Amino acid sequence: MSKLGELAVIAIVVVSVVLCVQYTKRTYYGNDGVVIRAESKPMLNEVPVEVKATIAEVHGILDDLLGWGADEEFQFTDSDKEQLKDAVDKMDGVPPLSSDFLREDLQNAQDLLTFGVMREDLKAIQYAYRILNDLDIAFNDYFGDKVWHYSLAGAGNGKNVEKVRKYLNLTDNG
């Protein structure tokens, strides 16, 4: 293949990847599993700096506790519980938000962390971690190696948000 042909193929691949990433950032799965354009998904400049900082800080706490496979050996030690409670407290300080999607994501993460600490429920903590990971990628340019799709407002398409909602509903009833 000629150099010009190789460059054309590379250009097509790059453009395709960019378009896919942009599509994924601006879509989500509705309650019925159908992909919907999320026009009300907040843009980077619409999220207050203090909210971005809280997302980064809480995600950092959870990354230290659960990241890079550490969740497989995670124990609810007193120190771990204190760090998790600190994460919940930091989320209490988030100001009111205009984005329903971001508000729901942060409330879900906080509820999951609270429940996870109370009942020593690792799955709840993991779900919160995944929400905050997706938000940190979207709003703080965090370079994560995985998008979990657990957030409506963050990176990914939100296809696992319904799983979070069901889990929270089960924990409310159980």
Tab-separated table of C-alpha atoms in Angstrom:
chain	number	residue	atom	x	y	z
A	1	MET	CA	0.000	0.000	0.000
A	2	SER	CA	1.279	3.460	-0.820
A	3	LYS	CA	2.105	6.039	1.816
A	4	LEU	CA	-0.927	8.058	0.739
A	5	GLY	CA	-3.171	5.011	1.146
A	6	GLU	CA	-1.754	4.287	4.597
A	7	LEU	CA	-2.349	7.886	5.669
A	8	ALA	CA	-5.914	7.737	4.358
A	9	VAL	CA	-6.622	4.570	6.354
A	10	ILE	CA	-5.109	6.100	9.496
A	11	ALA	CA	-7.165	9.269	9.026
A	12	ILE	CA	-10.370	7.246	8.625
A	13	VAL	CA	-9.629	5.243	11.768
A	14	VAL	CA	-8.854	8.383	13.805
A	15	VAL	CA	-12.012	10.160	12.646
A	16	SER	CA	-14.096	7.051	13.392
A	17	VAL	CA	-12.689	6.760	16.910
A	18	VAL	CA	-13.304	10.452	17.622
A	19	LEU	CA	-16.882	10.198	16.377
A	20	CYS	CA	-17.512	7.085	18.492
A	21	VAL	CA	-16.106	8.736	21.600
A	22	GLN	CA	-18.209	11.852	21.054
A	23	TYR	CA	-21.324	9.734	20.459
A	24	THR	CA	-20.680	7.733	23.621
A	25	LYS	CA	-20.170	10.886	25.701
A	26	ARG	CA	-23.455	12.375	24.526
A	27	THR	CA	-25.756	9.337	24.740
A	28	TYR	CA	-27.147	7.115	27.429
A	29	TYR	CA	-29.473	4.189	27.858
A	30	GLY	CA	-32.984	5.077	28.966
A	31	ASN	CA	-34.990	2.979	31.404
A	32	ASP	CA	-36.147	0.763	28.554
A	33	GLY	CA	-32.584	0.102	27.345
A	34	VAL	CA	-32.936	2.268	24.227
A	35	VAL	CA	-30.028	4.585	23.452
A	36	ILE	CA	-31.083	8.227	23.807
A	37	ARG	CA	-29.202	11.443	23.023
A	38	ALA	CA	-28.559	13.134	26.316
A	39	GLU	CA	-28.922	16.813	25.486
A	40	SER	CA	-29.158	17.647	29.172
A	41	LYS	CA	-25.896	15.840	29.933
A	42	PRO	CA	-23.737	18.571	31.485
A	43	MET	CA	-20.811	19.889	29.514
A	44	LEU	CA	-17.388	20.300	31.090
A	45	ASN	CA	-17.729	24.049	31.557
A	46	GLU	CA	-21.171	23.712	33.183
A	47	VAL	CA	-19.907	21.748	36.186
A	48	PRO	CA	-18.733	23.955	39.084
A	49	VAL	CA	-15.051	23.709	39.973
A	50	GLU	CA	-15.831	22.591	43.547
A	51	VAL	CA	-17.942	19.706	42.191
A	52	LYS	CA	-15.129	18.630	39.882
A	53	ALA	CA	-12.724	18.786	42.827
A	54	THR	CA	-15.036	16.680	44.996
A	55	ILE	CA	-15.403	14.084	42.241
A	56	ALA	CA	-11.621	13.890	41.867
A	57	GLU	CA	-11.004	13.720	45.605
A	58	VAL	CA	-13.592	11.030	46.352
A	59	HIS	CA	-12.583	9.028	43.284
A	60	GLY	CA	-8.979	9.250	44.512
A	61	ILE	CA	-9.948	7.838	47.913
A	62	LEU	CA	-11.799	4.961	46.282
A	63	ASP	CA	-9.013	4.406	43.768
A	64	ASP	CA	-6.544	4.029	46.628
A	65	LEU	CA	-8.825	1.511	48.346
A	66	LEU	CA	-10.152	-0.462	45.368
A	67	GLY	CA	-8.130	0.409	42.279
A	68	TRP	CA	-5.948	-1.883	40.243
A	69	GLY	CA	-7.533	-5.060	41.572
A	70	ALA	CA	-7.255	-4.120	45.256
A	71	ASP	CA	-11.005	-4.704	45.610
A	72	GLU	CA	-10.354	-8.448	45.360
A	73	GLU	CA	-8.593	-8.348	48.734
A	74	PHE	CA	-10.465	-5.413	50.284
A	75	GLN	CA	-11.303	-5.712	53.977
A	76	PHE	CA	-13.497	-3.310	55.908
A	77	THR	CA	-10.794	-2.342	58.391
A	78	ASP	CA	-11.360	0.596	60.735
A	79	SER	CA	-8.980	2.661	58.612
A	80	ASP	CA	-10.839	1.760	55.400
A	81	LYS	CA	-14.179	2.622	56.986
A	82	GLU	CA	-12.830	5.998	58.120
A	83	GLN	CA	-11.641	6.775	54.603
A	84	LEU	CA	-15.024	5.747	53.184
A	85	LYS	CA	-16.866	7.887	55.750
A	86	ASP	CA	-14.571	10.772	54.802
A	87	ALA	CA	-15.590	10.249	51.156
A	88	VAL	CA	-19.280	10.399	52.117
A	89	ASP	CA	-18.675	13.593	54.118
A	90	LYS	CA	-16.912	15.215	51.156
A	91	MET	CA	-19.914	14.441	48.954
A	92	ASP	CA	-22.216	16.125	51.513
A	93	GLY	CA	-20.535	19.408	50.658
A	94	VAL	CA	-21.538	19.394	46.968
A	95	PRO	CA	-23.629	22.473	46.130
A	96	PRO	CA	-27.019	22.158	44.414
A	97	LEU	CA	-26.663	21.192	40.764
A	98	SER	CA	-28.649	22.202	37.705
A	99	SER	CA	-28.039	18.885	35.919
A	100	ASP	CA	-30.506	16.166	36.878
A	101	PHE	CA	-28.123	13.539	35.515
A	102	LEU	CA	-25.139	14.691	37.556
A	103	ARG	CA	-27.314	15.163	40.643
A	104	GLU	CA	-28.600	11.577	40.324
A	105	ASP	CA	-25.110	10.178	39.740
A	106	LEU	CA	-23.669	11.905	42.792
A	107	GLN	CA	-26.656	10.979	44.955
A	108	ASN	CA	-26.379	7.351	43.828
A	109	ALA	CA	-22.653	7.316	44.626
A	110	GLN	CA	-23.235	8.849	48.054
A	111	ASP	CA	-26.097	6.454	48.850
A	112	LEU	CA	-23.995	3.489	47.748
A	113	LEU	CA	-21.044	4.607	49.875
A	114	THR	CA	-23.260	5.185	52.904
A	115	PHE	CA	-24.904	1.809	52.517
A	116	GLY	CA	-21.583	0.130	51.777
A	117	VAL	CA	-20.027	1.415	54.979
A	118	MET	CA	-23.084	0.624	57.126
A	119	ARG	CA	-23.413	-2.946	55.909
A	120	GLU	CA	-19.831	-3.592	54.833
A	121	ASP	CA	-21.137	-4.171	51.321
A	122	LEU	CA	-18.254	-4.263	48.866
A	123	LYS	CA	-20.547	-4.352	45.831
A	124	ALA	CA	-22.113	-1.023	46.852
A	125	ILE	CA	-18.655	0.523	47.253
A	126	GLN	CA	-17.593	-0.839	43.851
A	127	TYR	CA	-20.666	0.645	42.171
A	128	ALA	CA	-19.936	4.046	43.749
A	129	TYR	CA	-16.328	3.776	42.617
A	130	ARG	CA	-17.433	3.071	39.056
A	131	ILE	CA	-19.814	6.051	39.012
A	132	LEU	CA	-17.076	8.390	40.244
A	133	ASN	CA	-14.548	6.924	37.817
A	134	ASP	CA	-16.842	7.730	34.882
A	135	LEU	CA	-17.488	11.242	36.237
A	136	ASP	CA	-13.783	11.888	36.825
A	137	ILE	CA	-12.961	10.866	33.257
A	138	ALA	CA	-15.626	13.212	31.872
A	139	PHE	CA	-15.056	16.278	34.028
A	140	ASN	CA	-11.451	16.140	35.206
A	141	ASP	CA	-9.704	14.570	32.229
A	142	TYR	CA	-8.778	11.654	34.473
A	143	PHE	CA	-6.996	9.124	32.335
A	144	GLY	CA	-8.762	5.943	33.314
A	145	ASP	CA	-8.111	2.686	31.565
A	146	LYS	CA	-11.763	1.711	31.769
A	147	VAL	CA	-15.113	3.403	31.392
A	148	TRP	CA	-17.698	1.509	33.427
A	149	HIS	CA	-20.913	3.081	32.020
A	150	TYR	CA	-22.353	3.554	35.545
A	151	SER	CA	-23.013	7.273	35.149
A	152	LEU	CA	-25.553	9.279	33.177
A	153	ALA	CA	-23.527	12.500	33.285
A	154	GLY	CA	-20.011	11.096	32.950
A	155	ALA	CA	-18.011	9.153	30.418
A	156	GLY	CA	-19.747	6.208	28.839
A	157	ASN	CA	-23.340	5.654	27.902
A	158	GLY	CA	-24.930	4.897	31.263
A	159	LYS	CA	-26.030	1.407	30.319
A	160	ASN	CA	-25.343	0.179	33.879
A	161	VAL	CA	-27.237	2.949	35.672
A	162	GLU	CA	-30.353	0.800	35.818
A	163	LYS	CA	-28.286	-1.860	37.629
A	164	VAL	CA	-27.371	0.783	40.234
A	165	ARG	CA	-30.990	1.908	40.583
A	166	LYS	CA	-32.157	-1.675	41.118
A	167	TYR	CA	-29.396	-2.324	43.633
A	168	LEU	CA	-30.270	0.799	45.594
A	169	ASN	CA	-33.945	-0.150	45.508
A	170	LEU	CA	-33.085	-3.588	46.867
A	171	THR	CA	-30.978	-2.088	49.654
A	172	ASP	CA	-33.795	0.303	50.586
A	173	ASN	CA	-36.165	-2.636	50.913
A	174	GLY	CA	-33.734	-5.025	52.554
